């Protein structure tokens, strides 16, 4: 292996692209996934807005999107991506499929976190005359903060792997770099560096997430 073929500037540019994809998609995923998760929880059996038809529909859509491999999903939504972002390649072209792929996953994690809340706390809030919106905002979301932070951490790490897969169709970032140099040009050393950077990124995200969960749990 010829390590002199590694261009630090190109590695840094690819890392920046990966971080941009991760940051932007994570923001939209949290916003959309939180709504999905709360609706799944509220409309499920024995909850505040028990609506079995809506719950079944939402759950069905979430399960479908979660069952499709991301690389296939990314190709399938290319026409929609073109309409939204104006392109299907680069950082901009990866955001819509990343959000579509990750939001249902995060939404299901949110639902799970909300289900872990002691029902007695919710009933106490209802007894004090709290509205449904107040219960969601001041009870459900507040009491489930450790679980929600853990869900954000898991989702962020999942998005890192999605951004790497996006490189197969020209999504840019470290995955694209590893494929172009490591696979197509047989420059294994470039692929190794890209993989190491991805591993470090995942480790940093996990450590940060664990630290935030511990900090919130102590309050």
C-alpha positions as a Python dict, from the first residue, in 0.01 Angstrom:
ca = {
    (1, 'X'): (0, 0, 0),
    (2, 'X'): (117, 348, -90),
    (3, 'X'): (9, 582, 190),
    (4, 'X'): (147, 881, -1),
    (5, 'X'): (-156, 862, -231),
    (6, 'X'): (-380, 981, 52),
    (7, 'X'): (-482, 1344, 8),
    (8, 'X'): (-559, 1498, 351),
    (9, 'X'): (-755, 1781, 187),
    (10, 'X'): (-980, 1533, 7),
    (11, 'X'): (-1031, 1333, 325),
    (12, 'X'): (-1126, 1652, 510),
    (13, 'X'): (-1367, 1760, 234),
    (14, 'X'): (-1534, 1418, 240),
    (15, 'X'): (-1558, 1434, 620),
    (16, 'X'): (-1721, 1777, 599),
    (17, 'X'): (-1973, 1644, 347),
    (18, 'X'): (-2055, 1352, 577),
    (19, 'X'): (-2098, 1586, 875),
    (20, 'X'): (-2321, 1815, 668),
    (21, 'X'): (-2540, 1524, 559),
    (22, 'X'): (-2554, 1394, 914),
    (23, 'X'): (-2635, 1728, 1075),
    (24, 'X'): (-2903, 1840, 831),
    (25, 'X'): (-3074, 1503, 804),
    (26, 'X'): (-3067, 1453, 1182),
    (27, 'X'): (-3245, 1785, 1243),
    (28, 'X'): (-3525, 1701, 998),
    (29, 'X'): (-3540, 1341, 1118),
    (30, 'X'): (-3586, 1448, 1481),
    (31, 'X'): (-3856, 1700, 1389),
    (32, 'X'): (-4054, 1458, 1172),
    (33, 'X'): (-3983, 1146, 1375),
    (34, 'X'): (-4091, 1313, 1699),
    (35, 'X'): (-4430, 1393, 1548),
    (36, 'X'): (-4464, 1038, 1415),
    (37, 'X'): (-4365, 885, 1749),
    (38, 'X'): (-4599, 1102, 1955),
    (39, 'X'): (-4890, 1029, 1720),
    (40, 'X'): (-4817, 657, 1733),
    (41, 'X'): (-4821, 670, 2112),
    (42, 'X'): (-5129, 892, 2150),
    (43, 'X'): (-5343, 696, 1903),
    (44, 'X'): (-5249, 351, 2037),
    (45, 'X'): (-5463, 143, 2270),
    (46, 'X'): (-5553, 294, 2612),
    (47, 'X'): (-5388, 629, 2536),
    (48, 'X'): (-5508, 989, 2523),
    (49, 'X'): (-5631, 986, 2162),
    (50, 'X'): (-5721, 624, 2105),
    (51, 'X'): (-5779, 609, 1728),
    (52, 'X'): (-5717, 253, 1608),
    (53, 'X'): (-5762, 333, 1237),
    (54, 'X'): (-5504, 613, 1243),
    (55, 'X'): (-5265, 409, 1456),
    (56, 'X'): (-5292, 109, 1223),
    (57, 'X'): (-5230, 328, 917),
    (58, 'X'): (-4930, 507, 1071),
    (59, 'X'): (-4786, 183, 1201),
    (60, 'X'): (-4829, 20, 859),
    (61, 'X'): (-4649, 305, 678),
    (62, 'X'): (-4369, 311, 937),
    (63, 'X'): (-4320, -64, 909),
    (64, 'X'): (-4304, -48, 529),
    (65, 'X'): (-4044, 230, 526),
    (66, 'X'): (-3837, 55, 792),
    (67, 'X'): (-3840, -274, 603),
    (68, 'X'): (-3699, -134, 276),
    (69, 'X'): (-3316, -142, 260),
    (70, 'X'): (-3185, 214, 249),
    (71, 'X'): (-2997, 179, -79),
    (72, 'X'): (-3317, 60, -250),
    (73, 'X'): (-3523, 333, -82),
    (74, 'X'): (-3275, 597, -197),
    (75, 'X'): (-3309, 485, -558),
    (76, 'X'): (-3689, 453, -533),
    (77, 'X'): (-3739, 810, -410),
    (78, 'X'): (-3504, 971, -663),
    (79, 'X'): (-3792, 1143, -850),
    (80, 'X'): (-3917, 1292, -522),
    (81, 'X'): (-3561, 1390, -427),
    (82, 'X'): (-3523, 1565, -763),
    (83, 'X'): (-3841, 1765, -698),
    (84, 'X'): (-3743, 1862, -344),
    (85, 'X'): (-3368, 1924, -373),
    (86, 'X'): (-3330, 1983, -746),
    (87, 'X'): (-3065, 1710, -766),
    (88, 'X'): (-3015, 1347, -676),
    (89, 'X'): (-2641, 1362, -608),
    (90, 'X'): (-2416, 1540, -362),
    (91, 'X'): (-2506, 1652, -12),
    (92, 'X'): (-2836, 1814, -114),
    (93, 'X'): (-2948, 1504, -301),
    (94, 'X'): (-2901, 1279, 1),
    (95, 'X'): (-3102, 1474, 260),
    (96, 'X'): (-3457, 1375, 148),
    (97, 'X'): (-3388, 998, 130),
    (98, 'X'): (-3194, 1010, 457),
    (99, 'X'): (-3490, 1173, 632),
    (100, 'X'): (-3743, 940, 468),
    (101, 'X'): (-3538, 640, 575),
    (102, 'X'): (-3454, 751, 929),
    (103, 'X'): (-3768, 937, 1045),
    (104, 'X'): (-3986, 622, 1074),
    (105, 'X'): (-3706, 446, 1260),
    (106, 'X'): (-3672, 738, 1504),
    (107, 'X'): (-4050, 764, 1535),
    (108, 'X'): (-4074, 404, 1651),
    (109, 'X'): (-3796, 465, 1906),
    (110, 'X'): (-3987, 771, 2032),
    (111, 'X'): (-4302, 561, 2073),
    (112, 'X'): (-4104, 304, 2271),
    (113, 'X'): (-3954, 572, 2496),
    (114, 'X'): (-4298, 719, 2568),
    (115, 'X'): (-4440, 377, 2655),
    (116, 'X'): (-4183, 346, 2933),
    (117, 'X'): (-4338, 636, 3126),
    (118, 'X'): (-4530, 533, 3436),
    (119, 'X'): (-4900, 561, 3352),
    (120, 'X'): (-4965, 685, 3706),
    (121, 'X'): (-4786, 1011, 3622),
    (122, 'X'): (-5015, 1066, 3324),
    (123, 'X'): (-5325, 987, 3527),
    (124, 'X'): (-5213, 1230, 3798),
    (125, 'X'): (-5177, 1506, 3537),
    (126, 'X'): (-5524, 1427, 3402),
    (127, 'X'): (-5668, 1440, 3754),
    (128, 'X'): (-5523, 1790, 3797),
    (129, 'X'): (-5704, 1906, 3484),
    (130, 'X'): (-5410, 1918, 3244),
    (131, 'X'): (-5503, 1936, 2877),
    (132, 'X'): (-5382, 1677, 2628),
    (133, 'X'): (-5129, 1924, 2488),
    (134, 'X'): (-4998, 2002, 2837),
    (135, 'X'): (-4962, 1631, 2910),
    (136, 'X'): (-4765, 1581, 2588),
    (137, 'X'): (-4542, 1883, 2642),
    (138, 'X'): (-4494, 1885, 3019),
    (139, 'X'): (-4528, 1516, 3108),
    (140, 'X'): (-4457, 1285, 2816),
    (141, 'X'): (-4169, 1470, 2652),
    (142, 'X'): (-4016, 1579, 2982),
    (143, 'X'): (-4031, 1239, 3152),
    (144, 'X'): (-3898, 1057, 2847),
    (145, 'X'): (-3593, 1280, 2791),
    (146, 'X'): (-3331, 1011, 2870),
    (147, 'X'): (-3501, 766, 2635),
    (148, 'X'): (-3539, 1030, 2365),
    (149, 'X'): (-3172, 1126, 2387),
    (150, 'X'): (-3075, 760, 2360),
    (151, 'X'): (-3303, 735, 2055),
    (152, 'X'): (-3135, 1039, 1897),
    (153, 'X'): (-2795, 878, 1954),
    (154, 'X'): (-2898, 550, 1792),
    (155, 'X'): (-3056, 737, 1501),
    (156, 'X'): (-2749, 956, 1448),
    (157, 'X'): (-2527, 647, 1428),
    (158, 'X'): (-2772, 485, 1186),
    (159, 'X'): (-2757, 798, 970),
    (160, 'X'): (-2378, 771, 959),
    (161, 'X'): (-2412, 427, 801),
    (162, 'X'): (-2681, 561, 565),
    (163, 'X'): (-2452, 844, 449),
    (164, 'X'): (-2184, 587, 372),
    (165, 'X'): (-2430, 384, 163),
    (166, 'X'): (-2535, 701, -18),
    (167, 'X'): (-2187, 708, -170),
    (168, 'X'): (-2290, 420, -398),
    (169, 'X'): (-2512, 657, -599),
    (170, 'X'): (-2289, 963, -582),
    (171, 'X'): (-2406, 1098, -250),
    (172, 'X'): (-2064, 1232, -159),
    (173, 'X'): (-1892, 1207, 177),
    (174, 'X'): (-1666, 938, 316),
    (175, 'X'): (-1869, 654, 168),
    (176, 'X'): (-1835, 798, -181),
    (177, 'X'): (-1461, 848, -125),
    (178, 'X'): (-1415, 489, -9),
    (179, 'X'): (-1604, 352, -310),
    (180, 'X'): (-1434, 571, -573),
    (181, 'X'): (-1080, 515, -448),
    (182, 'X'): (-1092, 197, -244),
    (183, 'X'): (-1318, -9, -471),
    (184, 'X'): (-1301, 140, -820),
    (185, 'X'): (-932, 241, -818),
    (186, 'X'): (-804, -28, -580),
    (187, 'X'): (-649, 229, -344),
    (188, 'X'): (-708, 30, -28),
    (189, 'X'): (-528, 279, 194),
    (190, 'X'): (-784, 551, 110),
    (191, 'X'): (-1068, 314, 198),
    (192, 'X'): (-899, 226, 527),
    (193, 'X'): (-866, 593, 623),
    (194, 'X'): (-1231, 659, 533),
    (195, 'X'): (-1345, 363, 743),
    (196, 'X'): (-1131, 474, 1039),
    (197, 'X'): (-1283, 824, 1024),
    (198, 'X'): (-1634, 674, 1017),
    (199, 'X'): (-1552, 454, 1317),
    (200, 'X'): (-1418, 753, 1510),
    (201, 'X'): (-1730, 953, 1425),
    (202, 'X'): (-1956, 675, 1551),
    (203, 'X'): (-1755, 640, 1872),
    (204, 'X'): (-1773, 1015, 1937),
    (205, 'X'): (-2149, 1019, 1878),
    (206, 'X'): (-2201, 725, 2113),
    (207, 'X'): (-1987, 877, 2389),
    (208, 'X'): (-2161, 1214, 2356),
    (209, 'X'): (-2503, 1049, 2362),
    (210, 'X'): (-2418, 837, 2667),
    (211, 'X'): (-2285, 1144, 2850),
    (212, 'X'): (-2600, 1345, 2777),
    (213, 'X'): (-2825, 1058, 2889),
    (214, 'X'): (-2635, 1026, 3218),
    (215, 'X'): (-2650, 1401, 3273),
    (216, 'X'): (-3024, 1419, 3209),
    (217, 'X'): (-3095, 1108, 3418),
    (218, 'X'): (-2929, 1262, 3726),
    (219, 'X'): (-3160, 1564, 3722),
}
